[in-house]
Short mmCIF file of C-alpha atoms and ligand atoms in Angstrom, two decimals:
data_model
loop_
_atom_site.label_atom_id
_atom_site.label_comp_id
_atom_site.label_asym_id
_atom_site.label_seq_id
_atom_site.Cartn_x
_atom_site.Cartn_y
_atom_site.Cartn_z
CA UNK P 1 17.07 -12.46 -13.75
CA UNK P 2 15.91 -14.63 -10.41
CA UNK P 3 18.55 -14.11 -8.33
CA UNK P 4 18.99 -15.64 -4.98
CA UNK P 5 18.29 -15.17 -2.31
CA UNK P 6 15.21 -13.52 -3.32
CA UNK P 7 13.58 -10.14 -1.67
CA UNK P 8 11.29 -10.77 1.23
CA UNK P 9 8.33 -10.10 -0.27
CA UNK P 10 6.45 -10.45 2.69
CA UNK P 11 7.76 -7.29 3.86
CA UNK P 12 5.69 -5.33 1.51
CA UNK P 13 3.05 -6.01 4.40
CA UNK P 14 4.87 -4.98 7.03
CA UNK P 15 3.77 -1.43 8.63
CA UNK P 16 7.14 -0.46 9.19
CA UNK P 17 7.34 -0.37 5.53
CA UNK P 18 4.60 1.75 4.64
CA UNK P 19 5.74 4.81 4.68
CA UNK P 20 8.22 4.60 2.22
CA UNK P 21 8.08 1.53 0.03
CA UNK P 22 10.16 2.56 -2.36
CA UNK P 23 13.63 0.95 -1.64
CA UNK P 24 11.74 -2.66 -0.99
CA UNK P 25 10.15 -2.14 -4.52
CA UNK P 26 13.41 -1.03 -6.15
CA UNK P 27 14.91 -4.83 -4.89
CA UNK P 28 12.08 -6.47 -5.67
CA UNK P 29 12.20 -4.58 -9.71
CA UNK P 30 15.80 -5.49 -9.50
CA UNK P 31 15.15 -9.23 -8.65
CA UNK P 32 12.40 -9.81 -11.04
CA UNK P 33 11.17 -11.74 -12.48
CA UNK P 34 11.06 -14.37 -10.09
CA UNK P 35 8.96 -16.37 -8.03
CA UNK P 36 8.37 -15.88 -4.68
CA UNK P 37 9.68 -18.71 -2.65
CA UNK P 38 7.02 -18.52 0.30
CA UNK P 39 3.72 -18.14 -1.20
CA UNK P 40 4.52 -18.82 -4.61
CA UNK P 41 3.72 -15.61 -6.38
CA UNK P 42 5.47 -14.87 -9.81
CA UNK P 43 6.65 -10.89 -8.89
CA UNK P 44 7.28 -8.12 -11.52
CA UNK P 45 8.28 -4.98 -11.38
CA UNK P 46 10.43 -3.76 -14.22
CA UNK P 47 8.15 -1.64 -16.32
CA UNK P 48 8.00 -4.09 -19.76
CA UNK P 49 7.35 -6.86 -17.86
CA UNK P 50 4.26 -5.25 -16.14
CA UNK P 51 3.12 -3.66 -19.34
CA UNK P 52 3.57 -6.87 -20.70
CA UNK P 53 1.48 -9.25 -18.13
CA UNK P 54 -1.35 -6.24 -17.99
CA UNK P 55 -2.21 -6.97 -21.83
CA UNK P 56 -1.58 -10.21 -22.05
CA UNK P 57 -4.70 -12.33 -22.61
CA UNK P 58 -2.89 -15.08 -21.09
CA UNK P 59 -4.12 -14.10 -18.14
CA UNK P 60 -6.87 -13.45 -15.54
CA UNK P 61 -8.63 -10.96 -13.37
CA UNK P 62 -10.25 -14.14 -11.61
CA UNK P 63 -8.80 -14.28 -8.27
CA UNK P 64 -11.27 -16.25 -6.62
CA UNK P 65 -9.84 -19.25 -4.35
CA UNK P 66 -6.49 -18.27 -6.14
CA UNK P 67 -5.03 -17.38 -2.43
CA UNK P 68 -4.31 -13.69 -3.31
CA UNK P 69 -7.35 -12.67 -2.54
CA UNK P 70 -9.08 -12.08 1.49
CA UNK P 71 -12.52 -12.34 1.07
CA UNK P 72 -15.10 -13.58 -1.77
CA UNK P 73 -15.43 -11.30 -4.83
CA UNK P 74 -18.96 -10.12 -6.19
CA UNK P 75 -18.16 -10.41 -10.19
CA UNK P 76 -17.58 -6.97 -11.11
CA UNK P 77 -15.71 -4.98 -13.56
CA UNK P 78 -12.30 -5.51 -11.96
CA UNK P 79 -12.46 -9.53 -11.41
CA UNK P 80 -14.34 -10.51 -14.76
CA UNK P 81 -12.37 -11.28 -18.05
CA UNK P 82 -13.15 -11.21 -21.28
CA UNK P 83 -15.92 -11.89 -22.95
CA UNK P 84 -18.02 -10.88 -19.76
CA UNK P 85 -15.80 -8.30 -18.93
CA UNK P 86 -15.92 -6.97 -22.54
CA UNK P 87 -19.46 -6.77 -22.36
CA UNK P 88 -19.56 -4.72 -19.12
CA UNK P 89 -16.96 -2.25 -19.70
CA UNK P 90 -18.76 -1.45 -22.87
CA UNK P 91 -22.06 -0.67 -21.43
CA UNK P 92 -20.42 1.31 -17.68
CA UNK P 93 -18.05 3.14 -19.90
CA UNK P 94 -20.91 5.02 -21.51
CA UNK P 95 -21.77 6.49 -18.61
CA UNK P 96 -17.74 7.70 -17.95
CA UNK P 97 -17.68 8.70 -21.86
CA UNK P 98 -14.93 12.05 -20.36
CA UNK P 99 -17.60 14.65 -22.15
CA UNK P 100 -20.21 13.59 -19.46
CA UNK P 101 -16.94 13.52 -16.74
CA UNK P 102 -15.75 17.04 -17.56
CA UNK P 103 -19.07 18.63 -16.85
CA UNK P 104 -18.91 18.08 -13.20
CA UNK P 105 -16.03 20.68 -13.41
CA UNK P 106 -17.78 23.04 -11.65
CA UNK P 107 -19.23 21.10 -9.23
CA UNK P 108 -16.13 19.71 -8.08
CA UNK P 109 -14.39 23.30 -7.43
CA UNK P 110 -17.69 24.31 -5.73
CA UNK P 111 -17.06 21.75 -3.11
CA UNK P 112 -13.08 22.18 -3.13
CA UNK P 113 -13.95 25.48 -2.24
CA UNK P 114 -16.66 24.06 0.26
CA UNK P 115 -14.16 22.29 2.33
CA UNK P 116 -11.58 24.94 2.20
CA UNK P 117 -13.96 27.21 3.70
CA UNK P 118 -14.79 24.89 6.52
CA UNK P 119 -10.76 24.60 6.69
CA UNK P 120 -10.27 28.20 7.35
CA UNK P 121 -13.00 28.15 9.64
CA UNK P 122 -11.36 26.10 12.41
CA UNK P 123 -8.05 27.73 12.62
CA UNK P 124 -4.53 27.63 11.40
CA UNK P 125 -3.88 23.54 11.50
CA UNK P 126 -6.00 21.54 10.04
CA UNK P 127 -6.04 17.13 8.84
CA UNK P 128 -6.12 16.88 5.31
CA UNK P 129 -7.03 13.12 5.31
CA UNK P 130 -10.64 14.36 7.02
CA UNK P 131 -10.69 17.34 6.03
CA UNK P 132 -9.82 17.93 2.73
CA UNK P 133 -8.65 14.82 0.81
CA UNK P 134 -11.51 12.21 1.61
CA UNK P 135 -14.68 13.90 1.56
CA UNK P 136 -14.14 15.40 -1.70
CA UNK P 137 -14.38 11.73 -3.77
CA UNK P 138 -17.02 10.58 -1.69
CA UNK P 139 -18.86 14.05 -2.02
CA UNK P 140 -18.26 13.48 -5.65
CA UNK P 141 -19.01 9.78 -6.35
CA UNK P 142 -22.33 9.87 -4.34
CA UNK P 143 -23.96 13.11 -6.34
CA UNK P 144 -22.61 11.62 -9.47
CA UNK P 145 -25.10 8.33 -8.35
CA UNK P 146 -27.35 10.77 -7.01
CA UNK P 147 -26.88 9.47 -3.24
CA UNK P 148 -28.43 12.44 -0.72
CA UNK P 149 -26.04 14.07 1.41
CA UNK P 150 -27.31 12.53 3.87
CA UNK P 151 -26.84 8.92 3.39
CA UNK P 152 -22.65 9.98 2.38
CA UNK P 153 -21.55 9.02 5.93
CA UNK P 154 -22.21 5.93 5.77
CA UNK P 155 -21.42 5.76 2.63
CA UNK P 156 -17.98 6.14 3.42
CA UNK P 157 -17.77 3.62 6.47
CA UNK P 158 -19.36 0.78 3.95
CA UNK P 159 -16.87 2.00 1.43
CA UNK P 160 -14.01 1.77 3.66
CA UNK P 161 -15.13 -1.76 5.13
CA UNK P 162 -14.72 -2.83 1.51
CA UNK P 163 -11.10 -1.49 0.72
CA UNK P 164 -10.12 -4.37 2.10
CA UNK P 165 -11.37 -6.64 -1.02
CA UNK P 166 -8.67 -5.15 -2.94
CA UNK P 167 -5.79 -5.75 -1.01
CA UNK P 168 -3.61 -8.94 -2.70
CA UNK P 169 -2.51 -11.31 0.42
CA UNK P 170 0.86 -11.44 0.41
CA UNK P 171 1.01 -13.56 3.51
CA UNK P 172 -0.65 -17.17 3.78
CA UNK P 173 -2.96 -16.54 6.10
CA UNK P 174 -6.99 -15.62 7.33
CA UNK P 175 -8.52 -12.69 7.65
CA UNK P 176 -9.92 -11.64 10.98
CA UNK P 177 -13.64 -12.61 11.40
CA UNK P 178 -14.25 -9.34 12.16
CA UNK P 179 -13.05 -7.57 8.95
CA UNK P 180 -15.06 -10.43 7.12
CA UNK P 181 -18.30 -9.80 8.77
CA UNK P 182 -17.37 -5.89 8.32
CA UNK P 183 -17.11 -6.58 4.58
CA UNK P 184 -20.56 -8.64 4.57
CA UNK P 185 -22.22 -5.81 6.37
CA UNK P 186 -20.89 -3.04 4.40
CA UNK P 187 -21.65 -5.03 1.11
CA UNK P 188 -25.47 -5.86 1.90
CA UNK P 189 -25.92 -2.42 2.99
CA UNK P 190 -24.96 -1.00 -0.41
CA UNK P 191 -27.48 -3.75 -2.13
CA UNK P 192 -30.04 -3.09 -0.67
CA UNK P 193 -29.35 1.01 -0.81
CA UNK P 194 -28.29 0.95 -4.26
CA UNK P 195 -31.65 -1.86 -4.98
CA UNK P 196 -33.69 0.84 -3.47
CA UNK P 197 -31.78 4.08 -5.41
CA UNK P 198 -32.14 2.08 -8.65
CA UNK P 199 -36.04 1.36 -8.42
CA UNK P 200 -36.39 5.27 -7.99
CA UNK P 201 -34.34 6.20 -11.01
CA UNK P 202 -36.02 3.72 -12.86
CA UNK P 203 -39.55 5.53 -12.08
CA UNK P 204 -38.02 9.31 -12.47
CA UNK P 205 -34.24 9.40 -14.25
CA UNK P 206 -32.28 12.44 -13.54
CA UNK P 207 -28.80 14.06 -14.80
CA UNK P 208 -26.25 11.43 -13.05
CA UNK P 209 -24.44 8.84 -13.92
CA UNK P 210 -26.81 6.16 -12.26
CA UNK P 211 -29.38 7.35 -14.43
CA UNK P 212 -26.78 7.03 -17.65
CA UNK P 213 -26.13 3.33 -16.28
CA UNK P 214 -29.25 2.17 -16.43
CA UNK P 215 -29.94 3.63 -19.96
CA UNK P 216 -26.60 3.08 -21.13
CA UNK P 217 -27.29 0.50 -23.91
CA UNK P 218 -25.73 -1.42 -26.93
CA UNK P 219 -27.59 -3.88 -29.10
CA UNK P 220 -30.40 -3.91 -27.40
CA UNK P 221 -28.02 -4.91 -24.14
CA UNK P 222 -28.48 -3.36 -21.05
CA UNK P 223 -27.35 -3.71 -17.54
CA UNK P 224 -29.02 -6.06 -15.47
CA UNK P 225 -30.16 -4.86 -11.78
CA UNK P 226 -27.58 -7.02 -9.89
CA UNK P 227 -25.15 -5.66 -12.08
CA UNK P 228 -25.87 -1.95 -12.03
CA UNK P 229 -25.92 -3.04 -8.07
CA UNK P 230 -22.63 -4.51 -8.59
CA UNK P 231 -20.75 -1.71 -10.87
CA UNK P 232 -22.26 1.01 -8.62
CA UNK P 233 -20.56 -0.51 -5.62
CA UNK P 234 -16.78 -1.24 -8.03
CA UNK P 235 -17.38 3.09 -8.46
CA UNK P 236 -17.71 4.24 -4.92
CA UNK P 237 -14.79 1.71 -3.24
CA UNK P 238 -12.40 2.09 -6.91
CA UNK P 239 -12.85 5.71 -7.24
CA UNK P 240 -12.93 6.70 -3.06
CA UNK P 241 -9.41 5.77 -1.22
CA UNK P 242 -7.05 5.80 -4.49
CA UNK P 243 -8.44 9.72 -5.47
CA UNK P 244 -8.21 10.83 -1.94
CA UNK P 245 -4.39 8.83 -1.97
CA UNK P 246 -3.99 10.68 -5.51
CA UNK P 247 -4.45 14.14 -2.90
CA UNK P 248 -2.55 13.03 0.02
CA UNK P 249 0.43 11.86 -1.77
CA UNK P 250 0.07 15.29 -4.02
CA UNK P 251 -0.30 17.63 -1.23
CA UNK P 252 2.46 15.53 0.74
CA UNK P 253 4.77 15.82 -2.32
CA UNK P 254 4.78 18.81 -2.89
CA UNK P 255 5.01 20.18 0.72
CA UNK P 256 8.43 17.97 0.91
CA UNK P 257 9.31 19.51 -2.27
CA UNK P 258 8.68 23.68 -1.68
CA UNK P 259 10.13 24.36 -5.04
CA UNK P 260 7.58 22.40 -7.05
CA UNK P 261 4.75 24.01 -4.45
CA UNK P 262 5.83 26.82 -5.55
CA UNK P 263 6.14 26.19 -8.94
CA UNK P 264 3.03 25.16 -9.45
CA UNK P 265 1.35 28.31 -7.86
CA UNK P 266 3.58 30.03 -10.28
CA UNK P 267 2.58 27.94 -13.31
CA UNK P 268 -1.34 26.71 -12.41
CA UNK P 269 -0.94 25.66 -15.92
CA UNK P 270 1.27 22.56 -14.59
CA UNK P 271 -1.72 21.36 -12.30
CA UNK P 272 -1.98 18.09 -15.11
CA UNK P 273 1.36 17.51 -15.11
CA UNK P 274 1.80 17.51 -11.31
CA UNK P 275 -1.19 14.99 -11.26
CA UNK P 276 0.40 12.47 -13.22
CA UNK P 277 4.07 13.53 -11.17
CA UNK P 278 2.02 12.12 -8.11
CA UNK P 279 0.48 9.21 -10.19
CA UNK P 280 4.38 7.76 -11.27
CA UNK P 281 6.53 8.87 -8.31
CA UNK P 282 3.54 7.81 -5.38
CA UNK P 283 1.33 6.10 -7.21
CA UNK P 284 -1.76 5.83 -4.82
CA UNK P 285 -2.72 1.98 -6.52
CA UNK P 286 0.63 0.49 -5.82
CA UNK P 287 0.17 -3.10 -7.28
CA UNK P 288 -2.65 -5.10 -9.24
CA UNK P 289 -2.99 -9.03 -9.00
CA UNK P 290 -3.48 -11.79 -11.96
CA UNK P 291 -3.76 -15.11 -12.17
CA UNK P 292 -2.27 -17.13 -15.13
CA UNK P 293 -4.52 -18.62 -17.19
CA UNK P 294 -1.97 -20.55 -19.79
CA UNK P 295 1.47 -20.60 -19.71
CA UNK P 296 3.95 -18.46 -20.55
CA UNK P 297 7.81 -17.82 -19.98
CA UNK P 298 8.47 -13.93 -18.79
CA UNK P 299 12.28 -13.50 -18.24
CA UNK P 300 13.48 -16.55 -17.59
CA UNK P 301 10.17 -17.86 -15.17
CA UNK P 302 7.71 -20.21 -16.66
CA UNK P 303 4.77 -19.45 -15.50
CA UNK P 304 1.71 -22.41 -15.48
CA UNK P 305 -2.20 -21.88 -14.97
CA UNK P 306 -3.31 -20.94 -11.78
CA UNK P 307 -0.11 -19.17 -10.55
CA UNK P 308 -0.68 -15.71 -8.89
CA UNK P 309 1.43 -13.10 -10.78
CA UNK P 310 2.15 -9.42 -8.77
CA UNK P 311 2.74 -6.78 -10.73
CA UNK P 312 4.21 -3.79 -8.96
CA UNK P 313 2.80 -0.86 -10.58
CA UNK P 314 4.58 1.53 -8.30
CA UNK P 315 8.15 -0.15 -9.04
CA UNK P 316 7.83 0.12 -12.95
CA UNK P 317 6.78 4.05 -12.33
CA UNK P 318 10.57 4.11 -11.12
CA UNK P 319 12.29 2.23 -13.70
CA UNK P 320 15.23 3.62 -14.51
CA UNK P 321 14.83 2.03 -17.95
CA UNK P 322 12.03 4.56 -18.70
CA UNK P 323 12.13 7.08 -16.06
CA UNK P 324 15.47 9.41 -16.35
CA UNK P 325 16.32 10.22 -12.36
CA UNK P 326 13.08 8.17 -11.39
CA UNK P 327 13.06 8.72 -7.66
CA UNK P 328 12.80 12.83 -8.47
CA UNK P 329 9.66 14.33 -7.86
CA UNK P 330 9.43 16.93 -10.72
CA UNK P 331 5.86 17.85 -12.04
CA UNK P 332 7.57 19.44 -15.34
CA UNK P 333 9.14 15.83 -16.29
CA UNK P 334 6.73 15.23 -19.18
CA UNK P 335 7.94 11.62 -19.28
CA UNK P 336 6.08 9.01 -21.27
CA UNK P 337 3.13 7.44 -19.33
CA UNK P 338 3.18 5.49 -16.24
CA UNK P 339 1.07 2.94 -14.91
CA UNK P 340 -0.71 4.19 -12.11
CA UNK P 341 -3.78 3.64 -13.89
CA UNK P 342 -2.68 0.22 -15.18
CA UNK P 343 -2.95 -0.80 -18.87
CA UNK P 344 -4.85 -2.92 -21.14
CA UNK P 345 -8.17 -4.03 -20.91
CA UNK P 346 -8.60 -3.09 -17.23
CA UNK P 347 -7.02 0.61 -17.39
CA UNK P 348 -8.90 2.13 -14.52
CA UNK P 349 -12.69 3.08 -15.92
CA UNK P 350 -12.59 6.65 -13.74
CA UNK P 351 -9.23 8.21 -14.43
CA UNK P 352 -10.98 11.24 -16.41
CA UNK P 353 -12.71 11.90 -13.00
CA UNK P 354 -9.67 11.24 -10.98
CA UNK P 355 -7.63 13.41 -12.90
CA UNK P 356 -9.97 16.14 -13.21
CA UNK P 357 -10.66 15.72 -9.12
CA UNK P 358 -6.74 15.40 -8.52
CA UNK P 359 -5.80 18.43 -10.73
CA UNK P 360 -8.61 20.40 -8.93
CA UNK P 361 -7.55 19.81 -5.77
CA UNK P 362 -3.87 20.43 -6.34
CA UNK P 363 -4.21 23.98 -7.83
CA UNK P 364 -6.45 24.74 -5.00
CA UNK P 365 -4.07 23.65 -2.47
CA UNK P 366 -1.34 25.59 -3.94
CA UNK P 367 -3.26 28.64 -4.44
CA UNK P 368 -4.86 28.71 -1.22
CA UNK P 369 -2.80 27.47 1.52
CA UNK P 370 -0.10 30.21 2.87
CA UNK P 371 2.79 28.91 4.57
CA UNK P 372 1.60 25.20 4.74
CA UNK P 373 3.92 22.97 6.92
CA UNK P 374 3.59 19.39 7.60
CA UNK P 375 3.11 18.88 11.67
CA UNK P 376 5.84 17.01 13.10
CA UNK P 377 4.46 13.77 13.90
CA UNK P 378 1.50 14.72 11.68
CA UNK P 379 2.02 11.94 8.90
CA UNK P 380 0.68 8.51 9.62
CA UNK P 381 -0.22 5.58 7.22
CA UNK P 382 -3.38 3.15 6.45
CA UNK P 383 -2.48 -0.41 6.77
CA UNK P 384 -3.43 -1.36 3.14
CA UNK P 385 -0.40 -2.22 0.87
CA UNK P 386 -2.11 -2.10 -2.39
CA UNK P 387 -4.33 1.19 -2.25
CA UNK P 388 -1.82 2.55 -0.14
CA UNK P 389 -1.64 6.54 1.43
CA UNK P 390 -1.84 8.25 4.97
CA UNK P 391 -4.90 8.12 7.31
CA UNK P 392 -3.12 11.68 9.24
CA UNK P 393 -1.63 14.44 7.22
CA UNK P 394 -1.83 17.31 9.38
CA UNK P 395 -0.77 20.37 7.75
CA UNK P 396 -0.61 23.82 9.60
CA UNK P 397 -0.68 27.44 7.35
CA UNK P 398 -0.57 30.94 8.09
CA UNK P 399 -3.77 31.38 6.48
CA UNK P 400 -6.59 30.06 3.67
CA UNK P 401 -6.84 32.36 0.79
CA UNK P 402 -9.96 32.05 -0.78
CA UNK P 403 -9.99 34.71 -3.11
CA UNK P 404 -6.66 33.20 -4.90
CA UNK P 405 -9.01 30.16 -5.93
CA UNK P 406 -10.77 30.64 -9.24
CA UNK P 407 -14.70 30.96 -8.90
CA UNK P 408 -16.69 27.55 -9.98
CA UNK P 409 -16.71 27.32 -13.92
CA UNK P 410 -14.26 29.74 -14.19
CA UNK P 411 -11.70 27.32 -15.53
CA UNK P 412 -11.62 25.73 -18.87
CA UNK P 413 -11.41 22.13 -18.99
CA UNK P 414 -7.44 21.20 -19.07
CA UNK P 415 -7.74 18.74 -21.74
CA UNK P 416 -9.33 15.09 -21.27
CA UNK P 417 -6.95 12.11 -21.30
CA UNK P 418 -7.27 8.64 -21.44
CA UNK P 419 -5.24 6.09 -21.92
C1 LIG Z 501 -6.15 8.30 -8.52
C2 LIG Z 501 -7.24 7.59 -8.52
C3 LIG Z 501 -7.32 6.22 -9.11
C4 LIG Z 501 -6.34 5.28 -9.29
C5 LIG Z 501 -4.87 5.39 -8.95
C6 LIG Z 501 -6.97 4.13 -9.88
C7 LIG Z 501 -6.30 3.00 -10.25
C8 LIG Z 501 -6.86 1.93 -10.91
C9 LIG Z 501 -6.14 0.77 -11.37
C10 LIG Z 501 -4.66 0.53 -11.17
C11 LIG Z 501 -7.03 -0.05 -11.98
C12 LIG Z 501 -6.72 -1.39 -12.65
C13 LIG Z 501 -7.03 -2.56 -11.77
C14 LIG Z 501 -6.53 -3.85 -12.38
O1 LIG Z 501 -5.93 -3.82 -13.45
O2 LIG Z 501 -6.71 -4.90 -11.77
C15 LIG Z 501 -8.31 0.60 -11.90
C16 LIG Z 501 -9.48 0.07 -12.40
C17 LIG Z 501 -10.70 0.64 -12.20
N1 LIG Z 501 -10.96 1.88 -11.65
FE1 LIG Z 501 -9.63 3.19 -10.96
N2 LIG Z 501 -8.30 4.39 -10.03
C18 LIG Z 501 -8.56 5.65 -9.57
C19 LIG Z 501 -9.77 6.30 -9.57
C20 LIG Z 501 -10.93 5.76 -10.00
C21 LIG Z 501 -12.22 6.44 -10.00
C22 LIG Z 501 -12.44 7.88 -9.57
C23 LIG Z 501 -13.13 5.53 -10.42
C24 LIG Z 501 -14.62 5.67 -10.61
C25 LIG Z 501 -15.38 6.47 -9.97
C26 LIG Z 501 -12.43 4.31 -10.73
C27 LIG Z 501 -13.01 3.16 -11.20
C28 LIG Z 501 -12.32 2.07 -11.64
C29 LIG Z 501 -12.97 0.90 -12.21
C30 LIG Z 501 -14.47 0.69 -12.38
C31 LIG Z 501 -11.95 0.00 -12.56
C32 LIG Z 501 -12.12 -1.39 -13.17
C33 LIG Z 501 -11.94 -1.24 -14.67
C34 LIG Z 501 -11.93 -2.58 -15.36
O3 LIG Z 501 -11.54 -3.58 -14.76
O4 LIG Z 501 -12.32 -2.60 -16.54
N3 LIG Z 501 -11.09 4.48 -10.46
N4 LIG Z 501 -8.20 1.81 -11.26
#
C-alpha cells in the first residue's frame, strides 16, 4: 500500500491545483494508505478506507491543537464526539426532521425564480457565483432562522470570514493575523446577533427553525443559549459555501457536458439524480479531518492517538472499485452512494435542504437558461481546498425563460433522502 516516494500532499494547497484536483487525488487514492512524510498526516482515499475511518469510534472530531486545524474551534456539532455530540445531534436534528425541510419547497423556487428575474433583468451575461448560486443558501438559511433581509449582507461577509475554520492545514504553518482577527470579528458578531435573535424568539416563537431549536426537546433536555448560539452559527457557515459549490459545480458540469444539460431539460425527472452526479464526480466538501483517538492498523499503517488522519472524500467518489468509469459525469449513473455528505455519526445534518436547494436550482437552470455558454476566462476558483468551488462563473445565454420554470408549489416533493 505506502509506496514511495509518496504524493506531495502539500500540493492539494496549491492554487494551481484548484481547478482540477482530480488527478492529485487519484495519486494520492492510489498511494494510500500512507502517512504523509512532511506533516505527518495518515491520508486515505480509497473509498473503504474512508467509509471505514468515518464510522469508526476510534476516532475524533476534536481537532483542537491537533495542527490540522487554523484557528480555535467553538464546540459545535462538527468538532464534538460522542457522548456530547450524541446529545446535540439529537436535539438540532429535530428541527431538520426532512418533513419540516420539504415545506420550504415553495419558498425556495419563489426565490430561484427571484434571482432569475433579476438575471434577465441585466442582460444576456450574467456571474452565477453572485448572482445566482450564493444568495440563494444564504437567502434560505437566514429566513429559515428568521434573520430580516436586511441583516443577510452581512450575514454573508461573517459567514465567509468563517469558512476558513473548516479548512484542514495541510502545510505547517500560521495563519495570517488578519484572517484570525477576521474570524474573531465575524464570530462575535454572530453571538451577539444570534444572543439578541434568540431573546426575541424566546418572547414570541414563530414558524422557523430557530424557533424549533429552542423548543426542540428530549427528556426534559433542551439546548442551552450558548449552544443554540453555537449550532445556529455550524448552520449558516456548513450549509452556505458547500450548497452554493453543490450549484456551481452543477451548473459548471453540466454546461461542459451539453448532452446531460440537455438531458436533464428533457427528463426534469433526473433533477435528483443529477444532484447527487455533482455530489460524487465534484463533490463541493472535498475532504473531512480526524484525529485518532486509539490505535488502529488501516492497510498496512498503524495509526497511534493523536495522529491527524485525511480522508479524501472527493477521491473515494472516484474509486474505480465502486464507481464503473468514475471520472464520467453522467446524472443517469444510479450508482450506490457516495460520500459527499460523509458517513457515520457526522453525515452532514442539512443534506435534505441541500438536496432539495441543489435539485431546485438545477432544474431551473436547465429550464430557463437558453443557449448558456461559459465566458472564456469566466471560471475562477476560491482558495479553500476543503469546501472547494469557483468565486467567477460567468455564464452568457441567449435569453431567461421564465415561463419554462414551474410556478412556486407547483412541484411535488421528489422524495426525501437521508443517509
Ligand atoms: C451540498 C451541500 C453540503 C455538503 C456537500 C455538506 C457536506 C457535509 C459534510 C461532508 C459533513 C461532515 C463533516 C465531518 O464529517 O467532519 C457535513 C456535516 C454537517 N453539515 Fe453539511 N453539507 C452541505 C450542506 C449543509 C446544509 C445546507 C446544512 C445546514 C443548513 C449543513 C449542516 C451541517 C452540519 C450541522 C454538519 C455537522 C453534523 C455533525 O457533525 O453531526 N450542511 N456536511
Amino acid at each position: 500500500m505506502t509506496t514511495s516516494p509518496s504524493p506531495d500532499l502539500a500540493r492539494l494547497a496549491d492554487p494551481a491545483v484548484r481547478p482540477d484536483p482530480y488527478e492529485l487525488l487519484r495519486t494520492l487514492r492510489e498511494a494510500s494508505p500512507y502517512t504523509d512524510p512532511a506533516s505527518g498526516i495518515v491520508v486515505v482515499g480509497r473509498r473503504s478506507d474512508c467509509e471505514a475511518v468515518l464510522r469508526s469510534p476510534k476516532v475524533s472530531s476534536d481537532r483542537q491543537g491537533s495542527g490540522v486545524t487554523t484557528v480555535p474551534q467553538m464546540p459545535n456539532l462538527m468538532n464534538l464526539d460522542a457522548p456530547d455530540h450524541t446529545r446535540l445531534r439529537r436535539l438540532a436534528g429535530k428541527a431538520f426532521k426532512p418533513r419540516l425541510i420539504q415545506q420550504w419547497r415553495p419558498r425556495i423556487e419563489e426565490i430561484v425564480r427571484e434571482l432569475l428575474t433579476d438575471i434577465a433583468a441585466a442582460g444576456n451575461t450574467t456571474d452565477i457565483v453572485s448572482a445566482f448560486a450564493y444568495p440563494l443558501p444564504v437567502r434560505v438559511i437566514c429566513e429559515m432562522l428568521g434573520v430580516p433581509r436586511e441583516d443577510h449582507a452581512v450575514f454573508e461577509t461573517w459567514a465567509r470570514s468563517i469558512a476558513y475554520t473548516v479548512d484542514p492545514q495541510l502545510v505547517p504553518g500560521e495563519l495570517s493575523t488578519e484572517v484570525v482577527r477576521e474570524v474573531e470579528v465575524a464570530r462575535a458578531g454572530f453571538v451577539d446577533y444570534f444572543g439578541r435573535l434568540i431573546a426575541d424568539r424566546k418572547r414570541a416563537p414563530r414558524a422557523d427553525i430557530l424557533s424549533e431549536l429552542i423548543s426542540a426537546e428530549e427528556q426534559g433536555d433542551q439546548l442551552t443559549e450558548r449552544e443554540l448560539i453555537i449550532t445556529c452559527i455550524l448552520l449558516l457557515v456548513a450549509g452556505h459555501e458547500t450548497t452554493a459549490n453543490l450549484i456551481l459545480n452543477g451548473i459548471l458540469g453540466l454546461l461542459r457536458h451539453p448532452e446531460q444539460l440537455r438531458l436533464l431539460r428533457e427528463r426534469p425527472e433526473l433533477a435528483g439524480a443529477a444532484v447527487e452526479e455533482v455530489l460524487r464526480h465534484d463533490a463541493p466538501a472535498q475532504m473531512v479531518t480526524r484525529i485518532a483517538r486509539e490505535p488502529f492498523t488501516i492497510g498496512d499503517v498503524r495509526v497511534t492517538p493523536g495522529t491527524p488522519i485525511l480522508v479524501l472524500l472527493a477521491a473515494a467518489n472516484r474509486d474505480p472499485e465502486v464507481h464503473r468509469d468514475p471520472d464520467t459525469f453522467d446524472i443517469t449513473r444510479g450508482d450506490p452512494g457516495h460520500l459527499g455528505f460523509a458517513a457515520g455519526p457526522h453525515f452532514c445534518l442539512g443534506s435534505v435542504l441541500a438536496r432539495l436547494e441543489g435539485g431546485i436550482a438545477l432544474d431551473a437552470f436547465a429550464r430557463a437558461f437558453v443557449g448558456p455558454r461559459l465566458e472564456s476566462g469566466g471560471l475562477h476558483y476560491r482558495p479553500h481546498v476543503a469546501v472547494r468551488g469557483p468565486d467567477r462563473l460567468r455564464v452568457s445565454f441567449e435569453a431567461i425563460r421564465l415561463d419554462a420554470v414551474p410556478a412556486a408549489g407547483a412541484v411535488a416533493g421528489s422524495g426525501v433522502r437521508g443517509e
